[in-house]
XYZ file of C-alpha atoms in Angstrom:
593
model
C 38.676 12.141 -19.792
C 36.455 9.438 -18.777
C 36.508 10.347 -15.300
C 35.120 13.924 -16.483
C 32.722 12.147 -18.930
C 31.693 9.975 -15.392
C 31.071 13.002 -13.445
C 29.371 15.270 -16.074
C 26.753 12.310 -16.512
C 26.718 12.079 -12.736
C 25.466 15.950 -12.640
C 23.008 15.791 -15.239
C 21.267 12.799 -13.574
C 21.882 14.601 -10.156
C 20.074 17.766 -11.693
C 17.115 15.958 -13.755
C 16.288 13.653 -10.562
C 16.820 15.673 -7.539
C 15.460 19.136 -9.082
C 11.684 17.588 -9.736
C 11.647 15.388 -6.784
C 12.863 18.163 -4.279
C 11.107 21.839 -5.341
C 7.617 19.828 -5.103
C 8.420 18.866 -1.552
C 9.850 22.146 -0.925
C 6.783 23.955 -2.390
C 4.185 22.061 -0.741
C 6.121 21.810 2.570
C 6.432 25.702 3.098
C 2.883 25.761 1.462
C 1.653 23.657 4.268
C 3.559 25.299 7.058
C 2.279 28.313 5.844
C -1.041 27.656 5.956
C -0.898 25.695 9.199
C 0.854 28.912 10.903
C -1.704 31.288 9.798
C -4.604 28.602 10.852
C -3.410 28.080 13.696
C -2.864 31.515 14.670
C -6.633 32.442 13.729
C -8.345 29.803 15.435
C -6.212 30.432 18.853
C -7.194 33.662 18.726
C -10.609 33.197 17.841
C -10.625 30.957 21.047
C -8.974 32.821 23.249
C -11.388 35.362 22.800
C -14.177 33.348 23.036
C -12.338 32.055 26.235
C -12.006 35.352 27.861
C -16.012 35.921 26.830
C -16.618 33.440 28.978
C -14.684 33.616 31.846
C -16.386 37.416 31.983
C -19.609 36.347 31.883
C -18.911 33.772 34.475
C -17.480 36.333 36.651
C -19.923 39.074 36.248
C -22.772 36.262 36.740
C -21.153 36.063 40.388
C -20.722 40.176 40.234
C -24.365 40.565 39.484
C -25.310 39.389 43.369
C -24.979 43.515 44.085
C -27.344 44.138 41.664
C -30.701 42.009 43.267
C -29.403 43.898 46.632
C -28.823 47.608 45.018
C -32.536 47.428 43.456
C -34.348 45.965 46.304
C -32.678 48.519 49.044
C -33.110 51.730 45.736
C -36.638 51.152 44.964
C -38.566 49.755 48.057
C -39.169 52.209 51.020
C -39.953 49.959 53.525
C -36.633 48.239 53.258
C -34.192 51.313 52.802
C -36.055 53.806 55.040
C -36.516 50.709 58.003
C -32.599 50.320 57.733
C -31.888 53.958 57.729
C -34.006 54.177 61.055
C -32.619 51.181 62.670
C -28.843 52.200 62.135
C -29.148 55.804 62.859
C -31.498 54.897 66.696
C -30.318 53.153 69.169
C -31.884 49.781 70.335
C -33.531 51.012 73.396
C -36.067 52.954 70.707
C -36.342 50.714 68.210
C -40.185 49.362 67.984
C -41.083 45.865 67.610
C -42.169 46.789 64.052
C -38.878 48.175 64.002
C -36.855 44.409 64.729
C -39.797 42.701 62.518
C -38.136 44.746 59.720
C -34.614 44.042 60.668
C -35.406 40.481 60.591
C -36.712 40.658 57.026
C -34.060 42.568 55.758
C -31.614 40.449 57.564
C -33.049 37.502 56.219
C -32.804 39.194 52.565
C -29.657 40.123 53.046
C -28.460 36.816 54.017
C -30.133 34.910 51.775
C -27.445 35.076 49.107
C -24.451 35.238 51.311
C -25.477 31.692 52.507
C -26.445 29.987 49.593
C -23.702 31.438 47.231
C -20.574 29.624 48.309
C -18.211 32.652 46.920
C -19.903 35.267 48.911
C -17.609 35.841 51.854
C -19.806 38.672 53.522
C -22.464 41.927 52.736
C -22.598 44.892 54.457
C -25.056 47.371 54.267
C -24.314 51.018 55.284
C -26.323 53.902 55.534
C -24.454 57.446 57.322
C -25.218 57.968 60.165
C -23.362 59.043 62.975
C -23.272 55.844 64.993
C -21.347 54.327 62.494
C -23.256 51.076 62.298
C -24.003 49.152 59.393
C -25.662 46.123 58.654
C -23.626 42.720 57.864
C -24.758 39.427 57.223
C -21.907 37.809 59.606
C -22.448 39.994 62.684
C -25.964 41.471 62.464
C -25.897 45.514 62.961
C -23.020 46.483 64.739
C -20.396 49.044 64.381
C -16.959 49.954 62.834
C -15.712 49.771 66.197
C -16.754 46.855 66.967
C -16.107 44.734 63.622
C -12.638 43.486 62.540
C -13.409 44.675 59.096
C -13.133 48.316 58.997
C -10.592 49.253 55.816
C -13.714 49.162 53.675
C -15.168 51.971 55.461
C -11.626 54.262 54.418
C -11.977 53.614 51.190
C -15.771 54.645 51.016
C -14.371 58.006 52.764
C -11.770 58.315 50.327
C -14.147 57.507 46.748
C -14.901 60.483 44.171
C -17.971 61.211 45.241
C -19.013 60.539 41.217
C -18.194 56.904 41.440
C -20.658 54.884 41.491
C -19.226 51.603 41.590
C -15.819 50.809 41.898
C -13.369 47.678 43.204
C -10.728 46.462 45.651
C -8.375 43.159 46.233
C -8.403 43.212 50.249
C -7.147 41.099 52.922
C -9.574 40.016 55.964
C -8.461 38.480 58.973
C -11.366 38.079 61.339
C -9.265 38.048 64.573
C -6.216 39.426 65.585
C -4.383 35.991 66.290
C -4.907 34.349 63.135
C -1.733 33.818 61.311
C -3.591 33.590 57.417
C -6.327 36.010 56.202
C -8.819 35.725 53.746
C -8.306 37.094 50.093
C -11.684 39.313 48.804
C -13.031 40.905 45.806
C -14.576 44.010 47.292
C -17.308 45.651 45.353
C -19.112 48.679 46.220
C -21.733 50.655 44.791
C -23.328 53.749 46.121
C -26.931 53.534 47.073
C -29.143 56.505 46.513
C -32.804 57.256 47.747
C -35.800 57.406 45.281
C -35.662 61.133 43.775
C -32.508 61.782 45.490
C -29.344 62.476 43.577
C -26.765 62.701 46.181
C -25.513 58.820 47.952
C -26.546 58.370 51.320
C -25.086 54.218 51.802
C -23.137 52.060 50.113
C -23.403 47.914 49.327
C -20.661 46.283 49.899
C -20.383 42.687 48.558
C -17.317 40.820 49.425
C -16.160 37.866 46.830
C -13.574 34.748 47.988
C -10.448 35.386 45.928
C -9.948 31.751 45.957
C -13.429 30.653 44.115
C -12.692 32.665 41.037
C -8.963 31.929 41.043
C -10.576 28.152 41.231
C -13.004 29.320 37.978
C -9.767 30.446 35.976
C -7.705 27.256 36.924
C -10.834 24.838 35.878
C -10.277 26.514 32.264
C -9.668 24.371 29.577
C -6.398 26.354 28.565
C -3.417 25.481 25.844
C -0.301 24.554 28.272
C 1.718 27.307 29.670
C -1.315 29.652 29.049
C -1.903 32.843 31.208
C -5.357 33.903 32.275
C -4.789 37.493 34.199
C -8.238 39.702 35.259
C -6.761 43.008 35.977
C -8.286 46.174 37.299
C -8.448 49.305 36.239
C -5.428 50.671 38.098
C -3.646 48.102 35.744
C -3.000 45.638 39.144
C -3.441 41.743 39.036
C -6.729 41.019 40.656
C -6.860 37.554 39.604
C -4.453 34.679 37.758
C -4.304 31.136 37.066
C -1.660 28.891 38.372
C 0.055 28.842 34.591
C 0.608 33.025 35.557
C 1.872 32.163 39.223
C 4.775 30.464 37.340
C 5.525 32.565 34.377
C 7.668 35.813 34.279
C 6.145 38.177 31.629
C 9.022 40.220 29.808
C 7.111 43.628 29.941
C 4.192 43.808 31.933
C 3.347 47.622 30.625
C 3.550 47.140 27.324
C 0.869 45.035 27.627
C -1.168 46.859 29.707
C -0.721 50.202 26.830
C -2.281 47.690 24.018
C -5.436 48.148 23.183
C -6.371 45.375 20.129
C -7.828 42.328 20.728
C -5.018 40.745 19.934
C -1.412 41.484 19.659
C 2.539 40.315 20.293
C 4.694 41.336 22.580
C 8.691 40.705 21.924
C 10.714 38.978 24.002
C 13.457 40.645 25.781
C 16.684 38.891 25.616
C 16.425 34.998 26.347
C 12.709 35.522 27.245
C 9.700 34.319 24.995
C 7.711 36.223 22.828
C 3.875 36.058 23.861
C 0.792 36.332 21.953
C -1.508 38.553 23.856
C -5.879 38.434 23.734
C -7.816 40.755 25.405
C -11.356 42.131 26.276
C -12.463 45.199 28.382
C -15.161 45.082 31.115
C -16.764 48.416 30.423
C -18.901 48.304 33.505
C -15.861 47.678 36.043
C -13.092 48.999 34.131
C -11.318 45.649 33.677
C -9.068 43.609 31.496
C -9.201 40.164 31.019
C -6.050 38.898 29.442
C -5.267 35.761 27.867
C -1.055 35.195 27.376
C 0.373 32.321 25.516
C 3.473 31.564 24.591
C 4.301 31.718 20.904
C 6.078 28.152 21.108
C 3.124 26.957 22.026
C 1.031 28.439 19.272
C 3.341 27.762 16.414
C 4.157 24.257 18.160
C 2.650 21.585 15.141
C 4.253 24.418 11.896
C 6.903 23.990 14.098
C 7.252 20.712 13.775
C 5.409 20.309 10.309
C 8.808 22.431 9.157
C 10.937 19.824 11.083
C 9.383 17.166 9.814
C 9.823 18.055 6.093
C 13.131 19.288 6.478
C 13.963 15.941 8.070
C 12.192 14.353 4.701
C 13.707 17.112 2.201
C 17.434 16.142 3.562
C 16.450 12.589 3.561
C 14.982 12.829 -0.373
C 18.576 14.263 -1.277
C 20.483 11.472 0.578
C 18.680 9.233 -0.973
C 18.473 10.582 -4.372
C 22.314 11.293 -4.240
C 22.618 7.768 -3.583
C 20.225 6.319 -6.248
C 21.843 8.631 -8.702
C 25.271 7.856 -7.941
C 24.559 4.203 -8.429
C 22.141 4.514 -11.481
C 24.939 6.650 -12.927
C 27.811 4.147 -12.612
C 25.577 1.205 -13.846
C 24.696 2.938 -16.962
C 28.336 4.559 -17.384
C 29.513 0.914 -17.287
C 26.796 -0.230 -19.437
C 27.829 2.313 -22.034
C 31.244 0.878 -21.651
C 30.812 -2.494 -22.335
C 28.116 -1.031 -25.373
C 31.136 0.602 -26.903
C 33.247 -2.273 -26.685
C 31.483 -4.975 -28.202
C 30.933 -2.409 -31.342
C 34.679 -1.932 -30.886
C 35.384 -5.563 -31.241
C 32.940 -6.477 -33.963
C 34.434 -3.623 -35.898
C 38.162 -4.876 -35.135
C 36.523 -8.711 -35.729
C 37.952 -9.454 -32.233
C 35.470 -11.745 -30.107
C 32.841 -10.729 -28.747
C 32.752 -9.848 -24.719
C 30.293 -12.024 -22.665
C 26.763 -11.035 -22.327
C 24.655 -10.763 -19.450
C 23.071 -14.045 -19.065
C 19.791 -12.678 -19.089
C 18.023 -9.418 -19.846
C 16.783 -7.362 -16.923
C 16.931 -4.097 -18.205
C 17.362 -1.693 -20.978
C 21.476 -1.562 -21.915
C 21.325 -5.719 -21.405
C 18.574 -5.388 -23.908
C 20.610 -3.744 -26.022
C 23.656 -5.465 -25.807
C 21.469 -8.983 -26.792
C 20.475 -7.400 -29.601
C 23.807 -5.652 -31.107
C 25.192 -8.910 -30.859
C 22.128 -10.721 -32.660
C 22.460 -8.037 -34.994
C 26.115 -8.960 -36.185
C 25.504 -12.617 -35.687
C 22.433 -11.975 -38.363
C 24.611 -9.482 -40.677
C 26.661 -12.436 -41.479
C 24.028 -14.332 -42.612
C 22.149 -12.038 -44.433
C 25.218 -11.690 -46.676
C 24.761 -15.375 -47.292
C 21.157 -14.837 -48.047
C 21.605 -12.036 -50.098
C 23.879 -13.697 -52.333
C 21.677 -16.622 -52.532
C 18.379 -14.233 -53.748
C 21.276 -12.256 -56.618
C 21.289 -15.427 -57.475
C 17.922 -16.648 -57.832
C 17.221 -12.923 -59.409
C 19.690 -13.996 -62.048
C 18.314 -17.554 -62.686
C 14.614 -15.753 -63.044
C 15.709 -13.328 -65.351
C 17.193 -15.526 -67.909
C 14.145 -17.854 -67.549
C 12.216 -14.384 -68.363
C 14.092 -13.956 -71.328
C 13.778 -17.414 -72.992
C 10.573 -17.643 -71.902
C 9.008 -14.242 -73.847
C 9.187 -16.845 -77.095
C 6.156 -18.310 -75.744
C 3.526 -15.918 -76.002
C 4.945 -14.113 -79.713
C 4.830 -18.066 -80.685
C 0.993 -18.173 -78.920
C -0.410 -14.935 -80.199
C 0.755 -16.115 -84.081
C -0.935 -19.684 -83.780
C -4.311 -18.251 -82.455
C -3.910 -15.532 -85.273
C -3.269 -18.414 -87.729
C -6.100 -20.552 -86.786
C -8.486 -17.401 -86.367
C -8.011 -16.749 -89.907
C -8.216 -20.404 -91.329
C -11.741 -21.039 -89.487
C -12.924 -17.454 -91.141
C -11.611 -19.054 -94.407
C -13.553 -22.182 -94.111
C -16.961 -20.706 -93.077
C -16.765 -17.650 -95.536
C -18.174 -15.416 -92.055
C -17.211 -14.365 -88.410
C -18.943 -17.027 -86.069
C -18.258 -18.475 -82.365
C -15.133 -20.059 -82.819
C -13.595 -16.408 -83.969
C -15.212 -14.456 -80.765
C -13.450 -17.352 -78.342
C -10.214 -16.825 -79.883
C -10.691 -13.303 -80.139
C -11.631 -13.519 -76.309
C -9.017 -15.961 -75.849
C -6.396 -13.581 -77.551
C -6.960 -10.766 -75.652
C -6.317 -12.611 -72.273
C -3.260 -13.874 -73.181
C -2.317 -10.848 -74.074
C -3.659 -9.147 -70.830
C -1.844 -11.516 -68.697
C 1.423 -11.913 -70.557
C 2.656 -8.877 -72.283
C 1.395 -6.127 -70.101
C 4.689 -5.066 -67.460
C 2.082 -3.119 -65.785
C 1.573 -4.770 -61.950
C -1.148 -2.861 -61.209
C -4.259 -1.844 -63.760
C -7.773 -0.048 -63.072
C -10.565 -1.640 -62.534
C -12.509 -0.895 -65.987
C -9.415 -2.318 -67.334
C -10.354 -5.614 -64.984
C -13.690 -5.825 -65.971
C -12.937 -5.910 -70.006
C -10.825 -8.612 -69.456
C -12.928 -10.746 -66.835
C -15.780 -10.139 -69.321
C -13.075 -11.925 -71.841
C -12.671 -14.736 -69.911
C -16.532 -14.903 -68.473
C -17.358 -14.622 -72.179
C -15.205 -17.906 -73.202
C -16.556 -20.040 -69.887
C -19.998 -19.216 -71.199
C -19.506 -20.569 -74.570
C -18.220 -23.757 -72.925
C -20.725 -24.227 -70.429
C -23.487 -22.890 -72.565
C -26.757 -21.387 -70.297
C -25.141 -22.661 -66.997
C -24.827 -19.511 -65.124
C -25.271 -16.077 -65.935
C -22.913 -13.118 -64.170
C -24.333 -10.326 -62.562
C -22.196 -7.036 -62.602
C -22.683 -4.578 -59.518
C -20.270 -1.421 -59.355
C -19.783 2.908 -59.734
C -18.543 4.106 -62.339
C -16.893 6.495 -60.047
C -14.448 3.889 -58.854
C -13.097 2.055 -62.034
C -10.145 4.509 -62.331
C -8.741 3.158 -59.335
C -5.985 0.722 -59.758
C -5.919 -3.022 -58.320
C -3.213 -5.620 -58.444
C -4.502 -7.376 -62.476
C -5.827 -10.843 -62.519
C -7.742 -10.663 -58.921
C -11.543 -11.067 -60.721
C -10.538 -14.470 -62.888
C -8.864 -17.223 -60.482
C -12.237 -16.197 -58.060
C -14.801 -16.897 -60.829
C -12.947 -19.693 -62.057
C -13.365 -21.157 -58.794
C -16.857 -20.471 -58.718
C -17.600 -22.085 -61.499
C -15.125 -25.176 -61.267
C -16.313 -26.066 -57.583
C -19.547 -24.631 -57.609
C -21.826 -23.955 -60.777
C -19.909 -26.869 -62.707
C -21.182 -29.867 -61.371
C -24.831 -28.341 -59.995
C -27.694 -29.424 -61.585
C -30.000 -26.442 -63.195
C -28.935 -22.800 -63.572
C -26.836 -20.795 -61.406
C -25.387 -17.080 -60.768
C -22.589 -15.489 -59.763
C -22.991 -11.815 -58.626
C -19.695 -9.351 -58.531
C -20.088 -6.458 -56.494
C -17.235 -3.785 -56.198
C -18.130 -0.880 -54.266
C -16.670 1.642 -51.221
C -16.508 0.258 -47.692
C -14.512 3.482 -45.393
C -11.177 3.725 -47.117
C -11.489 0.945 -48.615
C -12.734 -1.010 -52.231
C -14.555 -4.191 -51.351
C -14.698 -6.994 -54.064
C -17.349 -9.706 -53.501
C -17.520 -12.999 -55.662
C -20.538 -14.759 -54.756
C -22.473 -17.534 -56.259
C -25.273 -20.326 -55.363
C -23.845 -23.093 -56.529
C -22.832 -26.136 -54.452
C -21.075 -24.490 -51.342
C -18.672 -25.993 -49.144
C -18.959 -28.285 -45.972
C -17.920 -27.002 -42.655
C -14.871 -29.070 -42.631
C -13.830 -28.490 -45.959
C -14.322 -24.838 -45.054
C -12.424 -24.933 -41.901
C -9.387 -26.433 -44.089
C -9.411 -23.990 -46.385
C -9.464 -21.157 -44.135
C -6.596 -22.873 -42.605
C -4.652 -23.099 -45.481
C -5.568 -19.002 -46.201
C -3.031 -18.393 -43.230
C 0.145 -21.001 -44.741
C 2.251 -19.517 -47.245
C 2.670 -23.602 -48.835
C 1.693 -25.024 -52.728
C -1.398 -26.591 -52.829
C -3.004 -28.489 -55.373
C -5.974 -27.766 -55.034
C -7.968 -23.916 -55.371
C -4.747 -23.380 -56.893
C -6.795 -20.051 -57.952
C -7.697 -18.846 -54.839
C -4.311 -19.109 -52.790
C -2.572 -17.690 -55.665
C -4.421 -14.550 -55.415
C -4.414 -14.543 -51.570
C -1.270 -15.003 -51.607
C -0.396 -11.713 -54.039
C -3.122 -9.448 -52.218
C -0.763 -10.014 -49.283
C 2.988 -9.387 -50.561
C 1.237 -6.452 -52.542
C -0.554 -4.553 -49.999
C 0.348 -6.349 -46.349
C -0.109 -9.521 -44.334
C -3.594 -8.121 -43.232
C -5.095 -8.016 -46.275
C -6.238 -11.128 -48.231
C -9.383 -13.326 -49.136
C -12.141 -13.896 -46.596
C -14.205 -16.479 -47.562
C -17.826 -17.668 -46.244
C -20.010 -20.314 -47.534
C -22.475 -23.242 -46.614
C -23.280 -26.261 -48.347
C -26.249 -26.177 -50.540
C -26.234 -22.390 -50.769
C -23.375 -21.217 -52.277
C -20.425 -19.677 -51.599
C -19.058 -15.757 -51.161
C -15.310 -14.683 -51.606
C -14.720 -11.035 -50.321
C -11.251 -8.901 -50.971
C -10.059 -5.720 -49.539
C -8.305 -3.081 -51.663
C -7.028 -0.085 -49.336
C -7.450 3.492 -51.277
């Protein structure tokens, strides 16, 4: 059974500390991942295209070489028709005029092919039935002369519609040289002002290796593939990251036509994420192919690394709970054994010798609380006691005031006998009367304030027939608040302490003002006068002795009623008191509502 008990507990904490600990982790890890993937995705793309935008540009820049030579020899008639003469004469009838031309258009044609370090070579061909042509590495000369003649073939062999069209060749400029040169061929028909039918063809001839060198100076993600392919759908150009990789299906990507997609990996191949644009002029593709490890590399490891932390969160909250689990269990235990004992009035277990934590706490304080229940018997006894002792005192002592009332009555009557009429001495024993009675018969605790008044106009009444004109008493309240019940006897020991300490022994007239009036939810009582006042030490001392709950001799008044304002209505209620010598003095009570 306990062992159950031990294991149900060990659940529940399991369950309320693991469950909102771990789905905020998992949420905001997937979340994150999420987010990351599709970012990252997005902005590879985005630069891949941008990428590929360049590179085609670059390359087209370099492209654009035909197109200063394809307007120059198209629109100016001294340069096309002087070539057209030159190759189609021989050179025992050329003119000088006719070698000042060549020399020009030499010179033009040469001009780029020197100072362009990718240009391998230009020729210039018009038809003619010499078959010469003009290049910038041999001068004019002819196809049968000139180690490069498989351009010439495939100018046969064009659609007569093309205008300009490409070709990946191989040039080896003499017979015994064991490498050739790689060349981007590009041709474009030239055509004669006004005519519509070719008569020549430029034909510019590109190192391979300079834009393979452009692609590899890329700033590329590792493993990516930079391919330029024509549009027969054959590799014209690659970067050294496509020299090593072994793409899982070629035509499929070559069929796609977005500018972006995925291609699936066959089996134990990567998957690839393919960009791509389209040169529209030349018919080519420029293809950008990365590896989707490499894309989804940091969610990758953003899902590793939170995994790692999820399974360490539940190791360590297994853990924690385990142990918070059996400390509490135990704790619970040794609860329910000291109540076992104290009820069986066995001893007690030991305590922990200090208190570090909740159940310690508690354990301190069942113990106090039997240790305490013992004496509070004791005291309890003691207070029936004192209960009984003050009720029989009650009892012998209600004699008194029947005994009181009947002399005042008695001497009342034998003054009104002697004098023959009502006079002072009858209104102070009236007054007198009907304070006694206020104070001693009534049961009532509590009275209203009207009920106040009438009798602290009693008393006020009898101190001014004592002290003759020595003060007068000025009355400030609503009538909307008398109903409102106070604790009786609260006005009197305040005046009476006015007058004793302050008006008393002051030369001349004085006054005592009593406001009573709403402050919040509260009644405010003031007592103020301007009689003597009190010293700052004496003031100090008295304020002092507001805060002890001893006897004191002195303002016997004045404690007495602190004193009941606080049992009655709380230890933060009582009498403040202000005052300065030579002024007077101010007593103020609170009364909650």
């Amino acid at each position: 059974m306990i062992k159950n008990t031990h294991s149900r507990f060990f659940l529940k904490n399991l369950i309320l500390f693991l469950i909102p600990l771990l789905i905020p982790l998992i949420a905001l890890g997937t979340l994150a991942t999420v987010i990351t993937q599709k970012y990252v995705k997005e902005e590879i793309n985005k630069n891949n295209i941008n990428l590929l935008l360049q590179t085609k540009e670059n390359i087209e820049l370099i492209l654009s070489e035909l197109d200063s030579l394809n307007l120059n020899f198209s629109t100016n008639p001294a340069i096309n028709v002087g070539l057209k003469r030159i190759l189609r004469n021989d050179n025992e009838s050329l003119t000088k005029n006719d070698f000042d031309k060549l020399s020009m258009i030499k010179n033009f044609v040469d001009s780029p092919a020197n100072s362009r370090p990718y240009i391998h070579s230009i020729y210039v061909y018009y038809y003619n039935n010499k078959n010469q042509f003009l290049s910038t590495t041999s001068g004019i000369t002819t196809l049968n002369n000139f180690y490069d003649t498989s351009w010439y073939t495939n100018v046969e062999n064009q659609d007569k519609h093309t205008l300009i069209w490409t070709e990946m060749r191989d040039i080896k400029q003499y017979d015994f040289a064991k490498e050739s040169t790689k060349v981007l061929t590009i041709y474009r028909k030239l055509y004669s002002p006004g005519s519509t039918a070719s008569d020549g063809v430029i034909v510019l001839n590109i190192c391979a290796k300079y834009i393979e060198s452009l692609l590899n100076n890329l700033e590329t993600l590792p493993e990516q593939s930079i391919l330029i392919v024509d549009e027969n759908n054959q590799i014209i150009f690659r970067n050294h990251s496509a020299n090593k990789m072994k793409h899982t299906n070629i035509e499929q990507i070559y069929r796609q036509s977005e500018p972006s997609f995925k291609v699936n990996p066959l089996i134990r191949k990567k998957a690839y994420t393919i960009s791509q644009i389209q040169s529209e002029r030349y018919g080519w593709k420029y293809l950008s192919i990365v590896p989707q490890n490499i894309i989804y590399e940091i969610p990758i490891k953003l899902s590793t690394f939170t995994f790692i932390i999820l399974a360490l969160s539940f190791i360590s909250g297994l853990s924690i709970t385990y142990y918070l689990t059996s400390r509490n269990y135990k704790n619970i235990q040794n609860i329910i054994s000291i109540i076992d004992s104290a009820e069986n009035n066995q001893p007690l277990p030991a305590l922990p010798s200090r208190i570090k934590d909740e159940y310690s706490y508690i354990l301190h304080n069942i113990v106090k609380t039997f240790v305490e229940h013992s004496y509070l018997k004791v005291q309890l006894s003691e207070r029936k006691y004192k209960v009984q002792a003050m009720e029989l005192l009650a009892l012998q002592s209600q004699i008194n005031p029947h005994f009181l009332f009947n002399t005042l009555e008695t001497i009342n009557w034998k003054v009104l006998s002697l004098t023959g009429h009502p006079n002072d001495i009858n209104e102070m024993i009236g007054n007198l009367s009907d304070i006694l009675k206020y104070s001693l018969e009534s049961d009532k605790k509590s009275v209203t304030i009207k009920e106040e008044i009438k009798y602290t106009q009693s008393y006020i009444n009898i101190q001014k027939a004592r002290y003759k004109e020595k003060f007068d008493v000025i009355w400030e309240y609503d009538e909307n608040l008398t109903q409102h019940e106070i604790t009786k006897l609260l006005l009197q020991p305040l005046i009476e302490n006015s007058i004793y300490h302050g008006i008393r022994v002051k030369e001349g007239k004085s006054c005592i003002k009593i406001k009573i009036h709403f402050v919040q939810s509260f009644i405010k009582i003031s007592v103020v006068d301007n009689g003597l006042g009190i010293n700052r030490k004496k003031l100090i001392e008295i304020r002092e002795k507001l805060q002890k709950e001893k006897e004191y001799n002195e303002h016997i008044g004045l404690f007495n009623t602190n004193k009941r304002l606080k049992l009655t209505y709380g230890d933060q209620y009582g009498i403040k008191i202000r005052s300065k010598s030579g002024f007077g003095t101010a007593v103020y009570m609170y009364i909650p509502i």
